[in-house]
Short mmCIF file of C-alpha atoms in Angstrom, two decimals:
data_model
loop_
_atom_site.label_atom_id
_atom_site.label_comp_id
_atom_site.label_asym_id
_atom_site.label_seq_id
_atom_site.Cartn_x
_atom_site.Cartn_y
_atom_site.Cartn_z
CA UNK A 1 0.11 0.00 0.16
CA UNK A 2 1.54 3.36 -1.01
CA UNK A 3 2.20 5.85 2.05
CA UNK A 4 1.05 9.09 0.79
CA UNK A 5 2.94 12.25 2.00
CA UNK A 6 0.56 15.36 3.05
CA UNK A 7 1.09 18.20 0.51
CA UNK A 8 0.98 20.85 3.52
CA UNK A 9 3.92 18.58 5.12
CA UNK A 10 5.89 18.47 1.88
CA UNK A 11 5.74 22.41 2.06
CA UNK A 12 6.37 23.14 5.46
CA UNK A 13 9.50 21.17 5.03
CA UNK A 14 10.51 22.44 2.29
CA UNK A 15 10.01 25.91 3.58
CA UNK A 16 12.26 24.93 6.87
CA UNK A 17 14.61 23.52 4.81
CA UNK A 18 15.36 27.26 2.63
CA UNK A 19 14.98 28.74 6.16
CA UNK A 20 17.85 26.98 7.70
CA UNK A 21 20.45 26.95 4.92
CA UNK A 22 20.07 31.47 4.58
CA UNK A 23 20.87 30.63 8.77
CA UNK A 24 23.83 28.70 8.54
CA UNK A 25 26.80 28.56 11.78
CA UNK A 26 29.01 32.28 11.38
CA UNK A 27 26.52 33.90 8.97
CA UNK A 28 23.43 37.05 10.24
CA UNK A 29 20.99 37.02 8.33
CA UNK A 30 21.55 40.27 6.47
CA UNK A 31 18.56 42.14 4.53
CA UNK A 32 19.06 39.86 1.20
CA UNK A 33 18.65 37.15 3.10
CA UNK A 34 15.57 37.85 4.23
CA UNK A 35 13.99 39.43 0.71
CA UNK A 36 14.97 35.69 -0.37
CA UNK A 37 13.13 33.83 2.89
CA UNK A 38 9.63 36.52 2.33
CA UNK A 39 9.47 35.73 -1.29
CA UNK A 40 9.29 32.38 -0.80
CA UNK A 41 7.13 32.88 2.22
CA UNK A 42 4.55 34.84 -0.32
CA UNK A 43 3.14 32.20 -3.06
CA UNK A 44 5.28 29.72 -3.00
CA UNK A 45 6.22 30.40 -6.98
CA UNK A 46 9.77 28.86 -5.76
CA UNK A 47 8.38 25.55 -5.13
CA UNK A 48 5.91 25.32 -8.42
CA UNK A 49 7.73 22.30 -10.01
CA UNK A 50 8.39 20.27 -6.87
CA UNK A 51 5.16 20.40 -5.57
CA UNK A 52 3.76 19.42 -8.93
CA UNK A 53 5.41 17.00 -8.63
CA UNK A 54 4.72 15.53 -5.41
CA UNK A 55 0.94 16.03 -6.52
CA UNK A 56 1.53 13.30 -9.27
CA UNK A 57 3.57 11.10 -7.97
CA UNK A 58 0.95 10.69 -4.46
CA UNK A 59 -1.77 10.33 -7.55
CA UNK A 60 0.39 7.75 -9.60
CA UNK A 61 3.17 6.10 -8.93
CA UNK A 62 3.83 2.86 -7.80
CA UNK A 63 6.14 2.13 -5.34
CA UNK A 64 6.09 2.82 -1.70
CA UNK A 65 6.82 6.71 -0.64
CA UNK A 66 9.44 7.05 2.45
CA UNK A 67 9.08 10.34 4.13
CA UNK A 68 12.41 10.22 5.20
CA UNK A 69 13.92 9.26 1.73
CA UNK A 70 12.28 12.54 -0.05
CA UNK A 71 13.09 15.05 2.12
CA UNK A 72 17.08 13.73 2.63
CA UNK A 73 16.10 13.87 -1.41
CA UNK A 74 15.40 17.43 -1.57
CA UNK A 75 17.96 18.55 1.08
CA UNK A 76 20.82 16.82 -1.17
CA UNK A 77 19.20 18.44 -4.51
CA UNK A 78 19.27 21.96 -2.61
CA UNK A 79 22.75 21.96 -2.00
CA UNK A 80 23.80 20.36 -5.36
CA UNK A 81 21.57 23.29 -7.12
CA UNK A 82 23.97 25.77 -4.80
CA UNK A 83 26.70 24.69 -6.88
CA UNK A 84 28.89 24.29 -4.37
CA UNK A 85 31.87 21.43 -4.87
CA UNK A 86 31.89 21.13 -1.55
CA UNK A 87 28.46 21.29 0.12
CA UNK A 88 26.89 18.10 2.23
CA UNK A 89 24.24 16.19 3.28
CA UNK A 90 24.81 13.86 6.32
CA UNK A 91 22.13 11.68 8.20
CA UNK A 92 22.44 11.62 11.53
CA UNK A 93 24.45 8.31 12.00
CA UNK A 94 27.43 9.88 9.64
CA UNK A 95 27.22 13.33 11.03
CA UNK A 96 27.62 11.45 14.95
CA UNK A 97 30.97 9.68 13.09
CA UNK A 98 32.21 12.67 11.23
CA UNK A 99 32.40 13.47 15.15
CA UNK A 100 33.37 11.27 16.39
CA UNK A 101 36.87 11.16 14.01
CA UNK A 102 37.09 14.65 13.99
CA UNK A 103 37.78 14.39 17.78
CA UNK A 104 40.51 11.78 16.85
CA UNK A 105 38.21 8.42 17.97
CA UNK A 106 36.38 6.13 15.98
CA UNK A 107 35.44 2.75 17.02
CA UNK A 108 36.74 -0.12 15.61
CA UNK A 109 39.71 -2.47 16.47
CA UNK A 110 42.33 0.17 15.73
CA UNK A 111 44.55 -1.24 12.52
CA UNK A 112 45.56 0.86 9.40
CA UNK A 113 44.90 -0.90 6.24
CA UNK A 114 45.14 -0.44 2.49
CA UNK A 115 43.74 -2.87 -0.14
CA UNK A 116 46.33 -4.79 -1.81
CA UNK A 117 44.42 -5.28 -5.52
CA UNK A 118 45.94 -8.07 -7.04
CA UNK A 119 45.39 -10.77 -4.18
CA UNK A 120 42.22 -8.91 -3.30
CA UNK A 121 42.85 -8.84 0.92
CA UNK A 122 42.93 -6.49 3.35
CA UNK A 123 46.79 -5.71 3.78
CA UNK A 124 46.66 -4.57 7.77
CA UNK A 125 49.64 -1.66 7.12
CA UNK A 126 50.39 -1.09 11.41
CA UNK A 127 48.07 -1.75 14.49
CA UNK A 128 47.20 1.06 16.97
CA UNK A 129 49.22 0.40 20.36
CA UNK A 130 46.84 -1.34 23.61
CA UNK A 131 43.76 -0.98 20.63
CA UNK A 132 41.82 -4.25 20.08
CA UNK A 133 43.14 -5.94 16.93
CA UNK A 134 46.72 -6.40 18.90
CA UNK A 135 45.34 -7.53 21.93
CA UNK A 136 43.70 -10.22 19.17
CA UNK A 137 47.72 -10.44 18.16
CA UNK A 138 47.48 -8.48 14.70
CA UNK A 139 50.50 -6.90 13.78
CA UNK A 140 51.41 -5.36 10.58
CA UNK A 141 51.94 -7.65 7.00
CA UNK A 142 48.79 -9.78 7.99
CA UNK A 143 46.65 -9.44 5.37
CA UNK A 144 42.36 -10.24 6.18
CA UNK A 145 40.67 -12.23 3.86
CA UNK A 146 36.72 -12.95 5.03
CA UNK A 147 35.08 -10.66 7.62
CA UNK A 148 32.58 -12.66 9.35
CA UNK A 149 32.94 -15.42 7.13
CA UNK A 150 32.78 -12.82 4.07
CA UNK A 151 34.91 -13.25 0.88
CA UNK A 152 37.22 -9.78 1.04
CA UNK A 153 37.19 -10.94 -2.72
CA UNK A 154 33.83 -11.07 -3.61
CA UNK A 155 32.50 -8.03 -2.08
CA UNK A 156 35.04 -5.64 -2.12
CA UNK A 157 38.07 -3.32 -0.26
CA UNK A 158 35.20 -0.07 0.58
CA UNK A 159 32.69 -3.17 2.02
CA UNK A 160 34.95 -5.32 4.16
CA UNK A 161 36.38 -2.10 5.88
CA UNK A 162 32.58 -0.73 6.74
CA UNK A 163 31.89 -4.75 7.37
CA UNK A 164 35.11 -4.90 10.59
CA UNK A 165 34.02 -1.12 11.94
CA UNK A 166 30.67 -1.30 13.76
CA UNK A 167 28.81 -0.50 17.08
CA UNK A 168 31.30 -0.32 20.53
CA UNK A 169 31.18 -3.64 22.43
CA UNK A 170 30.20 -5.53 19.36
CA UNK A 171 32.59 -8.39 18.29
CA UNK A 172 33.99 -9.11 14.71
CA UNK A 173 35.91 -12.37 13.45
CA UNK A 174 38.71 -12.20 10.71
CA UNK A 175 40.11 -14.62 8.61
CA UNK A 176 43.88 -13.37 8.28
CA UNK A 177 46.45 -14.48 5.97
CA UNK A 178 50.35 -14.39 7.53
CA UNK A 179 52.75 -15.67 5.62
CA UNK A 180 51.55 -19.79 4.51
CA UNK A 181 49.51 -19.85 7.96
CA UNK A 182 45.97 -18.70 8.09
CA UNK A 183 43.92 -17.46 11.18
CA UNK A 184 40.92 -17.06 12.35
CA UNK A 185 40.82 -13.45 14.87
CA UNK A 186 37.81 -12.03 17.38
CA UNK A 187 38.56 -8.73 17.97
CA UNK A 188 36.35 -6.04 20.39
CA UNK A 189 35.32 -3.24 18.50
CA UNK A 190 35.65 -0.09 21.00
CA UNK A 191 37.03 3.32 20.75
CA UNK A 192 39.99 3.83 19.39
CA UNK A 193 42.20 7.48 19.54
CA UNK A 194 43.08 7.72 15.71
CA UNK A 195 46.80 8.06 14.85
CA UNK A 196 47.39 10.91 12.25
CA UNK A 197 50.94 11.86 13.27
CA UNK A 198 53.39 9.14 12.97
CA UNK A 199 57.60 9.63 12.62
CA UNK A 200 60.91 8.04 12.49
CA UNK A 201 64.56 9.00 12.12
CA UNK A 202 65.63 9.26 8.63
CA UNK A 203 67.83 6.22 7.30
CA UNK A 204 71.02 7.91 6.04
CA UNK A 205 71.01 11.14 8.13
CA UNK A 206 70.22 10.49 11.65
CA UNK A 207 69.68 14.36 11.89
CA UNK A 208 67.04 15.04 10.50
CA UNK A 209 63.44 13.92 11.69
CA UNK A 210 60.62 12.98 9.38
CA UNK A 211 57.01 13.33 10.36
CA UNK A 212 54.10 12.76 8.60
CA UNK A 213 50.63 14.45 9.08
CA UNK A 214 47.89 12.15 7.25
CA UNK A 215 44.78 14.28 8.48
CA UNK A 216 44.24 17.22 11.34
CA UNK A 217 41.72 16.25 13.90
CA UNK A 218 41.67 16.98 17.71
CA UNK A 219 43.96 14.08 18.93
CA UNK A 220 46.67 15.82 15.79
CA UNK A 221 48.34 18.69 18.18
CA UNK A 222 49.34 16.44 20.90
CA UNK A 223 50.43 13.68 18.79
CA UNK A 224 52.84 16.14 17.18
CA UNK A 225 54.54 18.26 19.42
CA UNK A 226 55.05 14.58 20.81
CA UNK A 227 56.42 13.53 17.48
CA UNK A 228 58.45 16.47 17.45
CA UNK A 229 59.98 16.26 21.44
CA UNK A 230 60.96 12.17 20.39
CA UNK A 231 63.00 13.74 17.53
CA UNK A 232 64.84 15.97 19.17
CA UNK A 233 65.96 14.03 22.18
CA UNK A 234 66.78 11.31 19.45
CA UNK A 235 69.44 13.48 17.97
CA UNK A 236 66.93 15.32 15.60
CA UNK A 237 67.82 19.33 14.40
CA UNK A 238 66.15 19.13 11.28
CA UNK A 239 62.61 17.62 10.19
CA UNK A 240 60.68 17.32 7.32
CA UNK A 241 56.48 17.18 7.33
CA UNK A 242 54.76 15.12 4.91
CA UNK A 243 52.06 16.81 3.83
CA UNK A 244 51.10 14.56 0.50
CA UNK A 245 47.73 12.69 0.62
CA UNK A 246 46.75 15.58 3.22
CA UNK A 247 42.96 16.96 2.76
CA UNK A 248 42.96 18.77 5.74
CA UNK A 249 40.51 18.66 8.52
CA UNK A 250 39.96 21.39 11.45
CA UNK A 251 41.09 24.40 11.77
CA UNK A 252 41.73 25.17 15.03
CA UNK A 253 43.98 21.89 15.25
CA UNK A 254 46.24 23.45 12.13
CA UNK A 255 46.52 26.95 13.78
CA UNK A 256 47.60 24.48 17.03
CA UNK A 257 50.10 22.95 15.15
CA UNK A 258 51.36 26.13 13.28
CA UNK A 259 51.60 27.98 16.71
CA UNK A 260 53.77 25.09 18.14
CA UNK A 261 56.19 25.91 14.80
CA UNK A 262 56.37 28.98 14.12
CA UNK A 263 57.53 32.64 15.83
CA UNK A 264 54.91 35.55 17.16
CA UNK A 265 53.25 36.56 14.13
CA UNK A 266 49.91 35.96 11.94
CA UNK A 267 49.19 33.04 11.78
CA UNK A 268 45.20 33.11 9.54
CA UNK A 269 42.97 35.28 8.39
CA UNK A 270 39.65 33.91 7.82
CA UNK A 271 36.57 35.67 5.75
CA UNK A 272 33.23 35.40 5.94
CA UNK A 273 30.60 35.94 3.63
CA UNK A 274 28.37 37.75 5.99
CA UNK A 275 31.59 40.02 6.26
CA UNK A 276 32.45 38.84 9.59
CA UNK A 277 36.62 38.49 9.91
CA UNK A 278 38.64 36.50 12.30
CA UNK A 279 41.99 36.90 12.24
CA UNK A 280 44.71 34.62 14.45
CA UNK A 281 48.41 34.71 15.73
CA UNK A 282 51.08 32.48 17.02
CA UNK A 283 52.94 33.77 20.07
CA UNK A 284 56.54 34.10 20.52
CA UNK A 285 57.61 30.37 20.90
CA UNK A 286 58.70 28.58 17.75
CA UNK A 287 60.45 25.34 16.58
CA UNK A 288 63.77 26.53 16.12
CA UNK A 289 65.29 23.88 12.85
CA UNK A 290 65.34 24.04 9.33
CA UNK A 291 62.22 22.79 8.49
CA UNK A 292 60.87 20.31 4.67
CA UNK A 293 57.56 20.39 4.21
CA UNK A 294 56.51 17.64 1.07
CA UNK A 295 53.31 18.30 -0.61
CA UNK A 296 51.59 16.92 -3.50
CA UNK A 297 48.15 17.40 -5.65
CA UNK A 298 46.26 15.23 -2.96
CA UNK A 299 47.20 18.08 -0.20
CA UNK A 300 44.13 20.06 0.11
CA UNK A 301 42.39 22.63 2.36
CA UNK A 302 44.23 23.38 5.71
CA UNK A 303 47.21 20.86 4.86
CA UNK A 304 47.43 23.58 1.84
CA UNK A 305 47.27 26.80 4.68
CA UNK A 306 49.91 24.40 6.79
CA UNK A 307 52.55 24.70 3.66
CA UNK A 308 51.78 28.22 2.62
CA UNK A 309 52.32 29.63 6.13
CA UNK A 310 55.25 27.79 6.85
CA UNK A 311 56.65 29.58 3.04
CA UNK A 312 56.00 33.12 4.21
CA UNK A 313 57.28 33.24 7.51
CA UNK A 314 60.35 31.67 5.30
CA UNK A 315 59.91 34.44 2.73
CA UNK A 316 60.23 37.01 5.81
CA UNK A 317 63.09 35.66 7.13
CA UNK A 318 61.06 34.86 9.84
CA UNK A 319 62.45 30.22 9.41
CA UNK A 320 64.03 28.56 7.23
CA UNK A 321 61.75 26.27 5.66
CA UNK A 322 61.65 25.18 1.94
CA UNK A 323 58.31 23.20 0.04
CA UNK A 324 59.61 20.42 -1.80
CA UNK A 325 57.34 18.19 -4.53
CA UNK A 326 54.38 19.36 -6.16
CA UNK A 327 51.05 22.07 -6.73
CA UNK A 328 49.41 22.03 -4.13
CA UNK A 329 45.36 20.57 -4.41
CA UNK A 330 43.59 24.39 -4.10
CA UNK A 331 41.10 25.08 -1.79
CA UNK A 332 41.04 27.96 0.08
CA UNK A 333 37.44 28.67 1.38
CA UNK A 334 35.94 27.97 4.41
CA UNK A 335 33.29 25.13 5.25
CA UNK A 336 30.80 24.89 8.34
CA UNK A 337 27.69 21.99 9.75
CA UNK A 338 24.22 23.13 10.73
CA UNK A 339 22.84 20.17 12.32
CA UNK A 340 18.91 19.72 12.18
CA UNK A 341 16.99 18.98 15.50
CA UNK A 342 16.97 14.69 14.16
CA UNK A 343 20.88 14.97 14.41
CA UNK A 344 21.79 15.35 10.94
CA UNK A 345 23.63 18.27 9.11
CA UNK A 346 25.08 19.34 6.01
CA UNK A 347 27.43 21.62 5.96
CA UNK A 348 28.20 24.23 2.87
CA UNK A 349 31.02 26.69 2.00
CA UNK A 350 31.31 30.19 4.77
CA UNK A 351 34.30 32.15 3.69
CA UNK A 352 37.82 31.70 2.95
CA UNK A 353 41.28 32.07 5.01
CA UNK A 354 43.98 33.24 4.08
CA UNK A 355 47.70 32.56 5.00
CA UNK A 356 50.14 34.97 7.10
CA UNK A 357 51.10 37.55 4.28
CA UNK A 358 50.60 35.16 0.90
CA UNK A 359 47.05 35.64 -0.64
CA UNK A 360 44.95 33.27 -0.85
CA UNK A 361 45.48 29.49 -3.58
CA UNK A 362 41.50 28.66 -3.90
CA UNK A 363 41.22 26.58 -7.47
CA UNK A 364 45.18 27.82 -8.18
CA UNK A 365 47.31 25.88 -5.36
CA UNK A 366 50.48 26.00 -3.56
CA UNK A 367 53.41 26.05 -5.59
CA UNK A 368 56.39 23.81 -3.98
CA UNK A 369 60.04 26.05 -3.74
CA UNK A 370 61.68 22.76 -5.59
CA UNK A 371 59.15 20.87 -7.92
CA UNK A 372 60.08 17.16 -8.12
CA UNK A 373 57.14 14.84 -9.29
CA UNK A 374 57.80 11.17 -7.17
CA UNK A 375 59.68 8.80 -9.93
CA UNK A 376 57.98 6.62 -12.01
CA UNK A 377 59.18 3.71 -10.01
CA UNK A 378 58.11 5.04 -6.62
CA UNK A 379 54.49 5.71 -8.29
CA UNK A 380 53.96 1.43 -9.07
CA UNK A 381 54.73 1.23 -5.46
CA UNK A 382 51.82 1.51 -2.80
CA UNK A 383 52.69 4.95 -0.55
CA UNK A 384 52.09 3.96 2.47
CA UNK A 385 54.77 1.35 1.98
CA UNK A 386 57.48 3.72 0.26
CA UNK A 387 61.12 3.69 2.12
CA UNK A 388 63.30 5.81 2.70
CA UNK A 389 65.75 4.20 0.60
CA UNK A 390 63.05 4.17 -2.76
CA UNK A 391 61.32 8.19 -1.46
CA UNK A 392 62.34 10.12 -4.38
CA UNK A 393 60.64 13.20 -3.39
CA UNK A 394 61.64 12.45 0.13
CA UNK A 395 65.12 12.61 -0.70
CA UNK A 396 64.67 15.81 -2.15
CA UNK A 397 63.60 17.06 0.62
CA UNK A 398 66.84 15.60 2.26
CA UNK A 399 68.92 17.59 0.48
CA UNK A 400 67.27 20.80 0.61
CA UNK A 401 67.62 20.63 4.64
CA UNK A 402 71.11 20.00 3.60
CA UNK A 403 71.66 23.12 1.04
CA UNK A 404 70.29 24.93 4.27
CA UNK A 405 72.58 24.11 6.69
#
């Protein structure tokens, strides 16, 4: 039996969607927004086509109409119509998961993985210390071939990864290949503190510390500072910050890291569509050491702000730093999330952020000081498995640091 949605309910939902769109976080509703809302409310001409469609569907659609599906699709369509490439709608479940991840927490078993496309398995790159995976005995180099009896080769990498994730305190059973041996391992999912920072002493020069930042979330600043201090204790006097494939993340996270690295001065300038501005500054303490920043085409958003801010200070003679790699993605606009009462949310672009002294790089990207493409040989290797011996971009960054000495 078809479930008809009252026409009045659709109108109200549509009106509410428009109202909240103009009431995005950080925006003060101005005269232009008020006029737009008034135009919508007078006569509902904005909705003519949609209402015609709804009337026809109620009378003629052979399937079942679900309120939540119609509303979700309506909001997604509106956001798509804005033309904002970064606009997104999240269900309540998706938004809750996103918030956990941004806070540096996620429910899972604590493994970092990549796909092994040839063998059609999930390869474990590393295991987070004290995680359910470590407790269960999993380790880097293991291959997951099945999840709860379902073959990874049959359902594919992403579907299998989703199966491994789940609710806290529930169990997942993995079939694991380790060398010639096949094991069955059961893990109990728990909240995991994500590792956004990894580090090591460069193999051929123990005065250089290499720190990779995979994203900027709530745990990144503490992890980053710990990495720098640990490497300094191990004798490192120069640093490479690897931001390749870093998509960005939380603004507060990157500002905290930049404040730790850079001397007193501006860090970022935020200009909102509403006309308001925010300006962020660094204090006087800083990391007094030569730095190189590795970037590539997938270095984006807040990660680009990191690279451009450090280069700005280098140009001003306030630090020793060089950018190595290839031009970045080119995203210099800021998004914000608005949460609906049911827990779902949407995000749209509300402003732009400029580096300390340079120009906004949106649509253009950040150019390196030393341009180095990843070699053909290295490009054939999974990025997570590159080493100090075969990563030619990293080696170029090391040489650039030596030239600064």
